[in-house]
PDB file of N, CA and C in Angstrom:
ATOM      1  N   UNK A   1      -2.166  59.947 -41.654  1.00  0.00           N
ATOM      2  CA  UNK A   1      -1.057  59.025 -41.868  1.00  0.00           C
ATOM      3  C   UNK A   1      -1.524  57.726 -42.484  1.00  0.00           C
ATOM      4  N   UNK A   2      -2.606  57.194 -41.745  1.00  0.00           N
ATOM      5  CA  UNK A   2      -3.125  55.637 -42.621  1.00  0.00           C
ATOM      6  C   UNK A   2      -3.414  56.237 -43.924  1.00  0.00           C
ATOM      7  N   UNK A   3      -4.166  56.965 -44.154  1.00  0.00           N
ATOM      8  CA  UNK A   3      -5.035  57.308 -45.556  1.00  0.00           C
ATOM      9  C   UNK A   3      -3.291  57.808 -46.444  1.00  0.00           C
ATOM     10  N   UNK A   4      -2.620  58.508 -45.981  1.00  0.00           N
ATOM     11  CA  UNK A   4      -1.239  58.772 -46.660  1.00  0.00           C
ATOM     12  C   UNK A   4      -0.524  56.975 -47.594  1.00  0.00           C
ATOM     13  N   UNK A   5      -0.515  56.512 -46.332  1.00  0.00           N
ATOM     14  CA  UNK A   5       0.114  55.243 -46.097  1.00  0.00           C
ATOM     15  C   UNK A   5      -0.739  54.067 -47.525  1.00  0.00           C
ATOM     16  N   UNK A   6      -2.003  54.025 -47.149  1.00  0.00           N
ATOM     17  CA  UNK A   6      -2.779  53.174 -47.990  1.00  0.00           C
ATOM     18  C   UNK A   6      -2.167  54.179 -49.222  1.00  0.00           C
ATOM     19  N   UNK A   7      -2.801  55.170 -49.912  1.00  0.00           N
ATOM     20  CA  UNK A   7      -2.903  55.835 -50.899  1.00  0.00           C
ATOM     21  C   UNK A   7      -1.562  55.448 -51.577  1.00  0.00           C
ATOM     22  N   UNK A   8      -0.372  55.652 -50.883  1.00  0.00           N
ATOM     23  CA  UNK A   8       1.052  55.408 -51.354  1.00  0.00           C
ATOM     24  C   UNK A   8       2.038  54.167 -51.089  1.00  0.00           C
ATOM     25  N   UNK A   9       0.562  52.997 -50.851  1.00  0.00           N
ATOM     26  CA  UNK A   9       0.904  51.720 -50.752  1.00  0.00           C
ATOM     27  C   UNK A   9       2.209  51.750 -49.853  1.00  0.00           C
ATOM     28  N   UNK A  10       2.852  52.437 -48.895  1.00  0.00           N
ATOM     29  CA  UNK A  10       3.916  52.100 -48.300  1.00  0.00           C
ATOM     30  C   UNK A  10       3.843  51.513 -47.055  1.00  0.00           C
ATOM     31  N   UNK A  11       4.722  50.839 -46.593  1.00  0.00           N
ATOM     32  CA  UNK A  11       4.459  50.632 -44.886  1.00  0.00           C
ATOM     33  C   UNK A  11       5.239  51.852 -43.566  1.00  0.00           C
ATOM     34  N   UNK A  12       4.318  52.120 -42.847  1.00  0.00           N
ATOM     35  CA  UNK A  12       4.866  53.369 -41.914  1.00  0.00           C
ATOM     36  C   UNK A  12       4.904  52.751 -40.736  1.00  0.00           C
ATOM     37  N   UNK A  13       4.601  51.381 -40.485  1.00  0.00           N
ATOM     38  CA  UNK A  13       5.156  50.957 -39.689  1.00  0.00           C
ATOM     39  C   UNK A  13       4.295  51.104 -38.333  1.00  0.00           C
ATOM     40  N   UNK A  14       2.750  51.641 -38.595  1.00  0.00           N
ATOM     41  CA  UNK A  14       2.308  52.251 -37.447  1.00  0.00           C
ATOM     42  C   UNK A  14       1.563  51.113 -36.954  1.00  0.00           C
ATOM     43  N   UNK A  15       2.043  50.589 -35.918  1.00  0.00           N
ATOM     44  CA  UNK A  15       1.393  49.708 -34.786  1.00  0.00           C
ATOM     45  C   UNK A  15       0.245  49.960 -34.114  1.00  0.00           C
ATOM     46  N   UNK A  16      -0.184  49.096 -33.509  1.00  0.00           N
ATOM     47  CA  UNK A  16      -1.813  49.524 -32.954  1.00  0.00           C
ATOM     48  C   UNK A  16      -1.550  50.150 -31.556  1.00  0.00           C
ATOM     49  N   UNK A  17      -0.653  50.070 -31.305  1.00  0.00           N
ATOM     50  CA  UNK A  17      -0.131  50.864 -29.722  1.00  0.00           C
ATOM     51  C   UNK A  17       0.265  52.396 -30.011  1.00  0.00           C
ATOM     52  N   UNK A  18       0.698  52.404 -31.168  1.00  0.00           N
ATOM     53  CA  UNK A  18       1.004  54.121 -31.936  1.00  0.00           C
ATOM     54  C   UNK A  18      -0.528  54.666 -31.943  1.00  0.00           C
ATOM     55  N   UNK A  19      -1.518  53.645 -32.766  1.00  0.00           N
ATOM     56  CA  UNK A  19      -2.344  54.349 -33.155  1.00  0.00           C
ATOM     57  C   UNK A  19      -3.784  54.399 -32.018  1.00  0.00           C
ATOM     58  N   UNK A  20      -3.462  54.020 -31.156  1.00  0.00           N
ATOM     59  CA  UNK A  20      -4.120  53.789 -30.127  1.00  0.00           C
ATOM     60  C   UNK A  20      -3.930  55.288 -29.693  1.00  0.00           C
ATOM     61  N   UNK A  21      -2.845  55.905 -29.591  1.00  0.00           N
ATOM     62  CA  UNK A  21      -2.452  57.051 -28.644  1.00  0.00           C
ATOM     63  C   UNK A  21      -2.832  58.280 -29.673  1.00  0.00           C
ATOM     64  N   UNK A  22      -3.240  58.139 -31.077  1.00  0.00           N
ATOM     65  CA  UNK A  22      -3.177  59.575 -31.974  1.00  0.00           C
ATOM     66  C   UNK A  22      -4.449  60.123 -31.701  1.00  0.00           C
ATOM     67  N   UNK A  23      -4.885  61.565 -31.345  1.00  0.00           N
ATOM     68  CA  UNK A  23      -5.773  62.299 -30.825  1.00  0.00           C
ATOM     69  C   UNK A  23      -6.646  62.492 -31.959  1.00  0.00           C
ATOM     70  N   UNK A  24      -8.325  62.830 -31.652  1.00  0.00           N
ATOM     71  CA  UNK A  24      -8.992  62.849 -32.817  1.00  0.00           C
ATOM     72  C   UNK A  24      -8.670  63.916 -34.249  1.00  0.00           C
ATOM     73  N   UNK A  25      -8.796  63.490 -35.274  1.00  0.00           N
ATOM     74  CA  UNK A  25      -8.779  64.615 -36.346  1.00  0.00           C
ATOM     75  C   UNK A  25     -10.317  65.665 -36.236  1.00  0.00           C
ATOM     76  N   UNK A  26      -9.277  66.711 -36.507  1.00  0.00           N
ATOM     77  CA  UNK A  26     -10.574  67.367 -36.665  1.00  0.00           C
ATOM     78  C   UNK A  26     -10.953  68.120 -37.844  1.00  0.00           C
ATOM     79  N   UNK A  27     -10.988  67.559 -38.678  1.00  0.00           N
ATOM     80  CA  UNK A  27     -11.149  68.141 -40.361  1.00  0.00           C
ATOM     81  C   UNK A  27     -12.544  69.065 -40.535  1.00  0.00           C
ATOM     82  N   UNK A  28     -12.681  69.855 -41.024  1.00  0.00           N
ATOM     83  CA  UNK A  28     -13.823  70.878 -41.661  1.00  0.00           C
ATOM     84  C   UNK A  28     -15.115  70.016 -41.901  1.00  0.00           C
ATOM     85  N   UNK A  29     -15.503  68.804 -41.983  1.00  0.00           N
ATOM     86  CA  UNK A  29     -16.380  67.736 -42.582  1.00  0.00           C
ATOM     87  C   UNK A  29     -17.149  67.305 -40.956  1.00  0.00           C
ATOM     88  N   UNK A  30     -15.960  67.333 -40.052  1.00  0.00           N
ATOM     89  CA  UNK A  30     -16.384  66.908 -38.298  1.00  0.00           C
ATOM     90  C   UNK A  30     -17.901  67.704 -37.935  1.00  0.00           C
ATOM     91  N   UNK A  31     -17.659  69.029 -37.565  1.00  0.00           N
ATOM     92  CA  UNK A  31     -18.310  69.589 -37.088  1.00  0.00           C
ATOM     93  C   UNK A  31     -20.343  69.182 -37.860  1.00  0.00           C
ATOM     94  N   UNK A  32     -19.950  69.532 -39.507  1.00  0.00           N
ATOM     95  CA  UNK A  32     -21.610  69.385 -39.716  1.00  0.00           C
ATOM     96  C   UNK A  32     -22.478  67.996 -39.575  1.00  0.00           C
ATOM     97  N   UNK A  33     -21.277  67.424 -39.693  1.00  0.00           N
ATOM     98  CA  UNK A  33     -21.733  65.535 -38.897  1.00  0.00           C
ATOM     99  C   UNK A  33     -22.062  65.060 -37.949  1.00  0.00           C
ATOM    100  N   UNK A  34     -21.436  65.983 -36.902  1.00  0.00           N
ATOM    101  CA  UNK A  34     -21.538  65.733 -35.393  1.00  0.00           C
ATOM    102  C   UNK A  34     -22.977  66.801 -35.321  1.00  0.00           C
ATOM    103  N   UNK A  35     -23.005  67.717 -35.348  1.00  0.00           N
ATOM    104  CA  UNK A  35     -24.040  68.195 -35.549  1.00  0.00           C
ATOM    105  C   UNK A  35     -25.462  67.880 -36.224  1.00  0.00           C
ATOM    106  N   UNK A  36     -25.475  67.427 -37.298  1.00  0.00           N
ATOM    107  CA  UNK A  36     -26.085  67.062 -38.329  1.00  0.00           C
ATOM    108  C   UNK A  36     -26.963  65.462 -37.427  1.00  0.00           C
ATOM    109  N   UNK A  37     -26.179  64.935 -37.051  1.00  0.00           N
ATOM    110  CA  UNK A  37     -26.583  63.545 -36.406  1.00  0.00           C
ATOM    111  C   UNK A  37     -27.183  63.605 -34.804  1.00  0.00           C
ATOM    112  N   UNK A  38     -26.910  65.125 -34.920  1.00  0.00           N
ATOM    113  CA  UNK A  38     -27.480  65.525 -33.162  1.00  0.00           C
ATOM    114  C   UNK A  38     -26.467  65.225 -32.095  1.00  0.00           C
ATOM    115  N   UNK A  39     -25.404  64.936 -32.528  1.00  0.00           N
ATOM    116  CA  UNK A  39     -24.166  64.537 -31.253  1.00  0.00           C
ATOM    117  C   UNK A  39     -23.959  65.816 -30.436  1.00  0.00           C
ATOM    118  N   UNK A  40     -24.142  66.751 -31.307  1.00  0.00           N
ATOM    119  CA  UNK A  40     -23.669  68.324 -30.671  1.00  0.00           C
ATOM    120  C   UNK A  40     -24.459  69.186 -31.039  1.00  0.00           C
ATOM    121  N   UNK A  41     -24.975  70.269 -30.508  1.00  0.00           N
ATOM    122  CA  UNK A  41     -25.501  71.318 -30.785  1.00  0.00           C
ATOM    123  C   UNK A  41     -24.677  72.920 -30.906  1.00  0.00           C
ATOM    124  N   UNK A  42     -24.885  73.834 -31.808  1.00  0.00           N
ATOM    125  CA  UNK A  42     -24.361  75.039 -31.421  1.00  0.00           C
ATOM    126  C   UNK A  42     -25.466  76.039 -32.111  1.00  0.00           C
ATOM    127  N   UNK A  43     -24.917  77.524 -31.603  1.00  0.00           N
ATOM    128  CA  UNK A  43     -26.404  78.360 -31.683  1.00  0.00           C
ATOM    129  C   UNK A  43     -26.611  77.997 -33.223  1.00  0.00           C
ATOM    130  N   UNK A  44     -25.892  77.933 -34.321  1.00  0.00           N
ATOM    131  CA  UNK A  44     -26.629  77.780 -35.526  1.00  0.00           C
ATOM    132  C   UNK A  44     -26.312  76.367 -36.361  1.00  0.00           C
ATOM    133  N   UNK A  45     -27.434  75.785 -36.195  1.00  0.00           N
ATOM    134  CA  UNK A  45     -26.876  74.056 -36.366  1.00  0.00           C
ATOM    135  C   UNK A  45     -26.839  74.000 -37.887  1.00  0.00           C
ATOM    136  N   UNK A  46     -27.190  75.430 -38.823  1.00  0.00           N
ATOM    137  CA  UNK A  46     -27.166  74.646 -40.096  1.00  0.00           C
ATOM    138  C   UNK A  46     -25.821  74.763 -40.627  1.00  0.00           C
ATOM    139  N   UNK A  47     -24.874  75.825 -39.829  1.00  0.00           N
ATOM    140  CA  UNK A  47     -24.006  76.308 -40.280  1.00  0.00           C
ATOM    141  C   UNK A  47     -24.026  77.567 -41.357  1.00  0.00           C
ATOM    142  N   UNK A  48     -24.657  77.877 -41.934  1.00  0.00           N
ATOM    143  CA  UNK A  48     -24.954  79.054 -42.559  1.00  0.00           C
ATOM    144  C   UNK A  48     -24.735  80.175 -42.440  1.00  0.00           C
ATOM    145  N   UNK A  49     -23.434  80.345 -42.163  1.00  0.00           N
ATOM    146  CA  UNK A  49     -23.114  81.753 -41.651  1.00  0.00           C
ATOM    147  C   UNK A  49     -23.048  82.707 -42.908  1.00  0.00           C
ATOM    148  N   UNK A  50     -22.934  84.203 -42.579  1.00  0.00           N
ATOM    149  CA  UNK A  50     -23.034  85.098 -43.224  1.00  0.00           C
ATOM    150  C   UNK A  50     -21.524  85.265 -44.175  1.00  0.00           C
ATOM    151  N   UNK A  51     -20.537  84.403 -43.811  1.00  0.00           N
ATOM    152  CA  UNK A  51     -19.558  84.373 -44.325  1.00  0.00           C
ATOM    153  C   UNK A  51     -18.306  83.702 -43.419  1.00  0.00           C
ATOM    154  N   UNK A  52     -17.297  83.364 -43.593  1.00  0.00           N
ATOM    155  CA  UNK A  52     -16.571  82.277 -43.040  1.00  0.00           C
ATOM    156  C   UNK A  52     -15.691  82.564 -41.689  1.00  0.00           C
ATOM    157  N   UNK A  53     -15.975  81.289 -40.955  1.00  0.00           N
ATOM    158  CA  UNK A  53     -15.240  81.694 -39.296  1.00  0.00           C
ATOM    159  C   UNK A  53     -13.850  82.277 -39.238  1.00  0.00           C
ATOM    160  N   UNK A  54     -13.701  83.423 -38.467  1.00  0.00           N
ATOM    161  CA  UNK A  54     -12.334  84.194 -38.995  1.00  0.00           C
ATOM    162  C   UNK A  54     -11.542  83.015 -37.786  1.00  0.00           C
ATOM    163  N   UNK A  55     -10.525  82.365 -38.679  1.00  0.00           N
ATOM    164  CA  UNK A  55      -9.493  81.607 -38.241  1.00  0.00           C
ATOM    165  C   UNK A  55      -9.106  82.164 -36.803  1.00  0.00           C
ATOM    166  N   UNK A  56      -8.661  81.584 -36.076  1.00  0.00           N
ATOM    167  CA  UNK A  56      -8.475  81.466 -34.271  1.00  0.00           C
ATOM    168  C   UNK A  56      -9.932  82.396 -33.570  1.00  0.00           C
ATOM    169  N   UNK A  57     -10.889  82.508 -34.079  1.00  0.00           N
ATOM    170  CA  UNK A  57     -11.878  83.453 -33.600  1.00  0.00           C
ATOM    171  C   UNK A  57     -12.307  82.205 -32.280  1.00  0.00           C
ATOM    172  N   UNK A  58     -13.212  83.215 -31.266  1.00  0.00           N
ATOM    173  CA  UNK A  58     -14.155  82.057 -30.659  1.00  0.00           C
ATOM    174  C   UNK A  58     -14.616  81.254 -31.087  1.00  0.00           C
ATOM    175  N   UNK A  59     -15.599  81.465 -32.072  1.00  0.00           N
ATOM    176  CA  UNK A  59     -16.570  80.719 -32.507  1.00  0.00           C
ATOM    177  C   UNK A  59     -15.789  79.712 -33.190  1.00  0.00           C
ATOM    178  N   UNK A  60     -14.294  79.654 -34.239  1.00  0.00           N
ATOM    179  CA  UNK A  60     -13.771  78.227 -34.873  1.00  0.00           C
ATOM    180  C   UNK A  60     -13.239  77.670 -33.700  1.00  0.00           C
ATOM    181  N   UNK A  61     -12.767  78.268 -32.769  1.00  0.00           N
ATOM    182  CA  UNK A  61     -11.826  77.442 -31.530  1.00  0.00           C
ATOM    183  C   UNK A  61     -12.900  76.899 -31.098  1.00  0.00           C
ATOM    184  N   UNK A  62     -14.271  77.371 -30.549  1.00  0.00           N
ATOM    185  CA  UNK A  62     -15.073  76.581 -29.869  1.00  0.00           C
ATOM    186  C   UNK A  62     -15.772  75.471 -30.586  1.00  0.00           C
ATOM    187  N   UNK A  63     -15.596  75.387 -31.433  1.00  0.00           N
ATOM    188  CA  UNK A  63     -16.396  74.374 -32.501  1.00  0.00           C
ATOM    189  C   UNK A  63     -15.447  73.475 -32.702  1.00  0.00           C
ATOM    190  N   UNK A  64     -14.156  73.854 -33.115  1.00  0.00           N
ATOM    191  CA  UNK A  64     -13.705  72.312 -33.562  1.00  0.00           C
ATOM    192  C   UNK A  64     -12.983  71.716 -31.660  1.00  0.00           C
ATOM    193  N   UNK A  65     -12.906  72.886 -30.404  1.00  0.00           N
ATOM    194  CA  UNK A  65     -12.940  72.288 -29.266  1.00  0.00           C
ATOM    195  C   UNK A  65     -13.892  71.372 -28.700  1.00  0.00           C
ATOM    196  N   UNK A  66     -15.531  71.470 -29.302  1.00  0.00           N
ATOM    197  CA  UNK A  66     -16.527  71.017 -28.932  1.00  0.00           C
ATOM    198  C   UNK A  66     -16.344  69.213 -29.892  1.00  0.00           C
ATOM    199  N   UNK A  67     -15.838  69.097 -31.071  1.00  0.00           N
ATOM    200  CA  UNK A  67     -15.744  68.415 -31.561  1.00  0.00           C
ATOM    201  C   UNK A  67     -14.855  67.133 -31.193  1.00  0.00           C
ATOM    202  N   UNK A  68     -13.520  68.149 -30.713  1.00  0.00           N
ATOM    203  CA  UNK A  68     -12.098  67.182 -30.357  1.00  0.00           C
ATOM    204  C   UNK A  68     -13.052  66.515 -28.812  1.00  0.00           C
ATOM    205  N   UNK A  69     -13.390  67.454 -27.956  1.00  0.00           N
ATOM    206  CA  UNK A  69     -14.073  66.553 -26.766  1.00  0.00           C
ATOM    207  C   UNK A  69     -14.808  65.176 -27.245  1.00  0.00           C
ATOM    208  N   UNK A  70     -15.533  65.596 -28.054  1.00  0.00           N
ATOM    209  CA  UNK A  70     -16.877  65.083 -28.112  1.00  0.00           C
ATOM    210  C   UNK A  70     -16.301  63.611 -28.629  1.00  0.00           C
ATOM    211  N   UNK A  71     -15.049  63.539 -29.717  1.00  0.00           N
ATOM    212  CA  UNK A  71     -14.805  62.172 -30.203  1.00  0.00           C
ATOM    213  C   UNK A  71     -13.939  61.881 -29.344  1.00  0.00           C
ATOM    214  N   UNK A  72     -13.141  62.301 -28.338  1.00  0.00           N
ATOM    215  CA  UNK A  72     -12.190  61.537 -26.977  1.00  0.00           C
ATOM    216  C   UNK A  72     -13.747  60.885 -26.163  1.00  0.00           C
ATOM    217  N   UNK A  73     -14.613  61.846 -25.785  1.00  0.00           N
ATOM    218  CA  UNK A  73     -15.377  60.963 -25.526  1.00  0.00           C
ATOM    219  C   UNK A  73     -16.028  59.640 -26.193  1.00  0.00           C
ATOM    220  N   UNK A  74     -16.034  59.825 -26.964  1.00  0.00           N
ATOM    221  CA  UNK A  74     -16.665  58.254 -27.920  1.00  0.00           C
ATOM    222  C   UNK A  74     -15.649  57.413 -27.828  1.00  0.00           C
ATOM    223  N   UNK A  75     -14.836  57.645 -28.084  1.00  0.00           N
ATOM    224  CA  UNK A  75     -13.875  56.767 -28.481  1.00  0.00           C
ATOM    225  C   UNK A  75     -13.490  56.408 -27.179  1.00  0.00           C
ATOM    226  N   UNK A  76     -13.710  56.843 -25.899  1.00  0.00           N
ATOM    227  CA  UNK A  76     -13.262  56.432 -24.541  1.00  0.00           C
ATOM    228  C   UNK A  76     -14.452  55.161 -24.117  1.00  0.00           C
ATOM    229  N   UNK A  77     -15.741  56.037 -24.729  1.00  0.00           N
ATOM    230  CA  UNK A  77     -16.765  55.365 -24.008  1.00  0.00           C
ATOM    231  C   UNK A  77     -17.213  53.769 -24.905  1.00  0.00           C
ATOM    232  N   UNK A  78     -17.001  54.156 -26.050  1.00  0.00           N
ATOM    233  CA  UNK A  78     -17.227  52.551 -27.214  1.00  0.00           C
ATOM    234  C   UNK A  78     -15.923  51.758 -27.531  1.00  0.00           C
ATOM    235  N   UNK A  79     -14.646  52.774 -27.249  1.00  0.00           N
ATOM    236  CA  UNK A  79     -13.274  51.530 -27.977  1.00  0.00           C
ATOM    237  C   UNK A  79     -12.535  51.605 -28.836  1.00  0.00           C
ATOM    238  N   UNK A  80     -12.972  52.991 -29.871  1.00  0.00           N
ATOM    239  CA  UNK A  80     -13.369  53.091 -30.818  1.00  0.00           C
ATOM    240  C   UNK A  80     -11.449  53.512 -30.730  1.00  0.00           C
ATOM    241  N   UNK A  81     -10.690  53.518 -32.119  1.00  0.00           N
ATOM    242  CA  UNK A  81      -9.546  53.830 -31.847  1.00  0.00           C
ATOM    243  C   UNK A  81      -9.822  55.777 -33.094  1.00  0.00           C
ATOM    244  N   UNK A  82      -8.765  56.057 -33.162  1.00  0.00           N
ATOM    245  CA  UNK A  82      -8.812  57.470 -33.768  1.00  0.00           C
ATOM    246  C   UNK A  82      -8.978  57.078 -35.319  1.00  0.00           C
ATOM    247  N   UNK A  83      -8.217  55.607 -35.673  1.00  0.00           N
ATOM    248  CA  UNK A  83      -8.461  55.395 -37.400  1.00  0.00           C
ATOM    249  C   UNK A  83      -9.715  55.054 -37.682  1.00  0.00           C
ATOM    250  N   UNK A  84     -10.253  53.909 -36.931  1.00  0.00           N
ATOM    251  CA  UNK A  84     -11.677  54.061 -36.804  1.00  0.00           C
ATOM    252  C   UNK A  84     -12.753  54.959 -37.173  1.00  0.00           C
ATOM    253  N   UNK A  85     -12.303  56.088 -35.760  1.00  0.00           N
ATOM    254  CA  UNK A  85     -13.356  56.966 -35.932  1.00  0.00           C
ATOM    255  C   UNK A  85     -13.295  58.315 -37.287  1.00  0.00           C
ATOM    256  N   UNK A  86     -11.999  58.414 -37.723  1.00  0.00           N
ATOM    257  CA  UNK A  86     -11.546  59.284 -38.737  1.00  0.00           C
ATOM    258  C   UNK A  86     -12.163  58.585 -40.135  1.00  0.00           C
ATOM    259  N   UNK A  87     -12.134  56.928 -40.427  1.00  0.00           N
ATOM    260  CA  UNK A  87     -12.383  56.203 -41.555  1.00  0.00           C
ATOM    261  C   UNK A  87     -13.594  56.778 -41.597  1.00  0.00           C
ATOM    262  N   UNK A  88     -14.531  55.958 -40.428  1.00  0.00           N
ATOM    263  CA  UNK A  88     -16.156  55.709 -40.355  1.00  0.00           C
ATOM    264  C   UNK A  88     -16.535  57.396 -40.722  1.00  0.00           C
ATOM    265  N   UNK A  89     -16.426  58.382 -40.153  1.00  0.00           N
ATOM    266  CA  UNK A  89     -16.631  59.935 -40.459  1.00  0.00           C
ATOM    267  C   UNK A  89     -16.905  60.322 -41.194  1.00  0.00           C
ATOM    268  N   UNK A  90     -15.447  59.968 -42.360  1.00  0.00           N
ATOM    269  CA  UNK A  90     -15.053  60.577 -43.778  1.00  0.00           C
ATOM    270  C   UNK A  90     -15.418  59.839 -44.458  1.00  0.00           C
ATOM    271  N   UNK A  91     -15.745  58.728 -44.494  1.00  0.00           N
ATOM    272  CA  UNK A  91     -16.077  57.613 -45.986  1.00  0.00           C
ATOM    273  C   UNK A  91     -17.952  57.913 -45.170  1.00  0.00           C
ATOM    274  N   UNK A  92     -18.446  57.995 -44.560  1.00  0.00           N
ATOM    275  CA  UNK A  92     -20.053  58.266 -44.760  1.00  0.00           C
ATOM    276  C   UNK A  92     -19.953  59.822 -44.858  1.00  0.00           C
ATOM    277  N   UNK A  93     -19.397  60.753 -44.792  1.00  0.00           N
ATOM    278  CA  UNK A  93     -19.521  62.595 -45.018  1.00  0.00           C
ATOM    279  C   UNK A  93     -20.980  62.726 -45.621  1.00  0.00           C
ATOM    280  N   UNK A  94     -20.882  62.437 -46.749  1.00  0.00           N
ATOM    281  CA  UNK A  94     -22.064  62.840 -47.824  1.00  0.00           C
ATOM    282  C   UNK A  94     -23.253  61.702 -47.979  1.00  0.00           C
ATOM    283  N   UNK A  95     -23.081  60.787 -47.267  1.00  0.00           N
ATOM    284  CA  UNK A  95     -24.286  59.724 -46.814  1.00  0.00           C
ATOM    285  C   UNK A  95     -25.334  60.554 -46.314  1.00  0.00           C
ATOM    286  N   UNK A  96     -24.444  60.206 -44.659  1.00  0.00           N
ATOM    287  CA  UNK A  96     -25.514  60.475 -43.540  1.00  0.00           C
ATOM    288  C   UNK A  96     -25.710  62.272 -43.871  1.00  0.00           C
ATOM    289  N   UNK A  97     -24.904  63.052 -44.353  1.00  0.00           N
ATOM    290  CA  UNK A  97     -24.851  64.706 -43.989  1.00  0.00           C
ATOM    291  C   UNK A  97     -24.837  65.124 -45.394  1.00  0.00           C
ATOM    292  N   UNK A  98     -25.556  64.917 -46.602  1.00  0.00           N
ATOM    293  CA  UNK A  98     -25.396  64.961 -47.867  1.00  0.00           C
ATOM    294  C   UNK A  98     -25.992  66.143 -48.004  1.00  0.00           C
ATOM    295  N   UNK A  99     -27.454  66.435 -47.242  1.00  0.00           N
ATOM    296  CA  UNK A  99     -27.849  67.867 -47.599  1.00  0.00           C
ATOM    297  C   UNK A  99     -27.593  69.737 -46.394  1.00  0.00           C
ATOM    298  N   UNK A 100     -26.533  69.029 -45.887  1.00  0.00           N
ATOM    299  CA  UNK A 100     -26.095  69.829 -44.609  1.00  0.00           C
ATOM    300  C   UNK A 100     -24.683  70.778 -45.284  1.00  0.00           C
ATOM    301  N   UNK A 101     -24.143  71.914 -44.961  1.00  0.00           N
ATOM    302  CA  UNK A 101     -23.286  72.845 -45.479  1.00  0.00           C
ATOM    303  C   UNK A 101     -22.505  72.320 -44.477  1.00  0.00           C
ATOM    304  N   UNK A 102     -21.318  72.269 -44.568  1.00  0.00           N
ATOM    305  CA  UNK A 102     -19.612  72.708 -43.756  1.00  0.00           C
ATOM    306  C   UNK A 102     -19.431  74.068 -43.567  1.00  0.00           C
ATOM    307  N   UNK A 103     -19.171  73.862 -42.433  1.00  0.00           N
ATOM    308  CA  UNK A 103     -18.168  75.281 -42.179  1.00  0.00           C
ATOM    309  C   UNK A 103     -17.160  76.267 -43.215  1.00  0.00           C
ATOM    310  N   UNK A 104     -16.969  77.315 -43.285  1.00  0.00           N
ATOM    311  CA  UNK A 104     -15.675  77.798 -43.852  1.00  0.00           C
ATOM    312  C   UNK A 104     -14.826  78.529 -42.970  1.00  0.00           C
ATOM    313  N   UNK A 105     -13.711  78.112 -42.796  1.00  0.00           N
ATOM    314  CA  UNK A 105     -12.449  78.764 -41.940  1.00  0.00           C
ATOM    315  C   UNK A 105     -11.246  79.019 -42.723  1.00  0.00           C
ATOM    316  N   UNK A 106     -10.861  80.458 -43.551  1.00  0.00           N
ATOM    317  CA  UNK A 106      -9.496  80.206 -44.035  1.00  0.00           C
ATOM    318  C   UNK A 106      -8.644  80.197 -43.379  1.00  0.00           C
ATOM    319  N   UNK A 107      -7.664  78.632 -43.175  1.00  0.00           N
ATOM    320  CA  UNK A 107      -6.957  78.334 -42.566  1.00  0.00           C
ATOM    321  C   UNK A 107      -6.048  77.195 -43.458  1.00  0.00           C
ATOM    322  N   UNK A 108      -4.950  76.549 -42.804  1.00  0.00           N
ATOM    323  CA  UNK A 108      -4.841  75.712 -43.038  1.00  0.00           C
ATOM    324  C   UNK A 108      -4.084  74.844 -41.948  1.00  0.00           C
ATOM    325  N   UNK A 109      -4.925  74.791 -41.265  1.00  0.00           N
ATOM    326  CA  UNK A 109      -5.082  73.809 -39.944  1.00  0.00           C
ATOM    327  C   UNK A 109      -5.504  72.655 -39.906  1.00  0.00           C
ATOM    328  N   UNK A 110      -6.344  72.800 -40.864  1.00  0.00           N
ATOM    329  CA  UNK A 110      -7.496  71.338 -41.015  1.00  0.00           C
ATOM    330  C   UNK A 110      -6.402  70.427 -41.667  1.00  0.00           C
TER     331      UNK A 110
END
C-alpha cells in the first residue's frame, strides 16, 4: 500500500495507528535474506532446489511461516513498524543478498 501510494503520488490516508497493526509482508525476496544474513536457517540455505516449491506444499508453507514469525518477532523486539521493515528488506535485496538465489513458488500469493 505505501509503495502503491508513493508510486501514484496519492494520499491513502494511512495513519501510523493503521500501519502499526499491518502484519509482515512476505514477498519471494524475504526468505533468501533472512537466511542469507543468518536470521534463519533451513535444511538447504542456498535455496537451490531441483526445481520450484509446489505452491501450498510443506516446504513453501514452512518457509514463508518461518519468515512471517521471524519479522513479528523483530519488529516486537526493536519497534520496528511493518513499513519499516518491508522498505529496509526490499531497497537492500541485492546489497546485502546480491550473490544468493530466491526461491521459486508458482503462485501468486506473493
Amino acid at each position: 500500500l505505501v509503495r502503491f501510494k508513493d508510486y501514484n503520488n496519492i494520499d491513502l490516508n494511512l495513519d501510523q495507528e493503521f500501519i502499526d497493526t499491518i502484519n509482515p509482508a512476505i514477498d519471494y525476496q524475504l526468505p533468501k535474506m533472512l537466511l542469507s544474513l543468518g536470521i534463519i536457517k533451513c535444511k538447504d540455505n542456498d535455496l537451490k532446489l531441483d526445481g520450484p516449491l509446489v505452491k501450498d506444499s510443506i516446504e513453501e508453507i514452512s518457509l514463508r511461516a518461518i519468515c512471517y514469525k521471524t519479522l513479528c518477532d523483530i519488529q516486537s523486539k526493536y519497534g520496528f513498524d511493518q513499513v519499516f521493515m518491508d522498505y529496509l528488506l526490499w531497497e537492500n535485496r541485492n546489497t546485502w543478498c546480491a550473490d544468493v538465489n530466491h526461491h521459486c513458488t508458482l503462485t501468486t500469493d506473493y
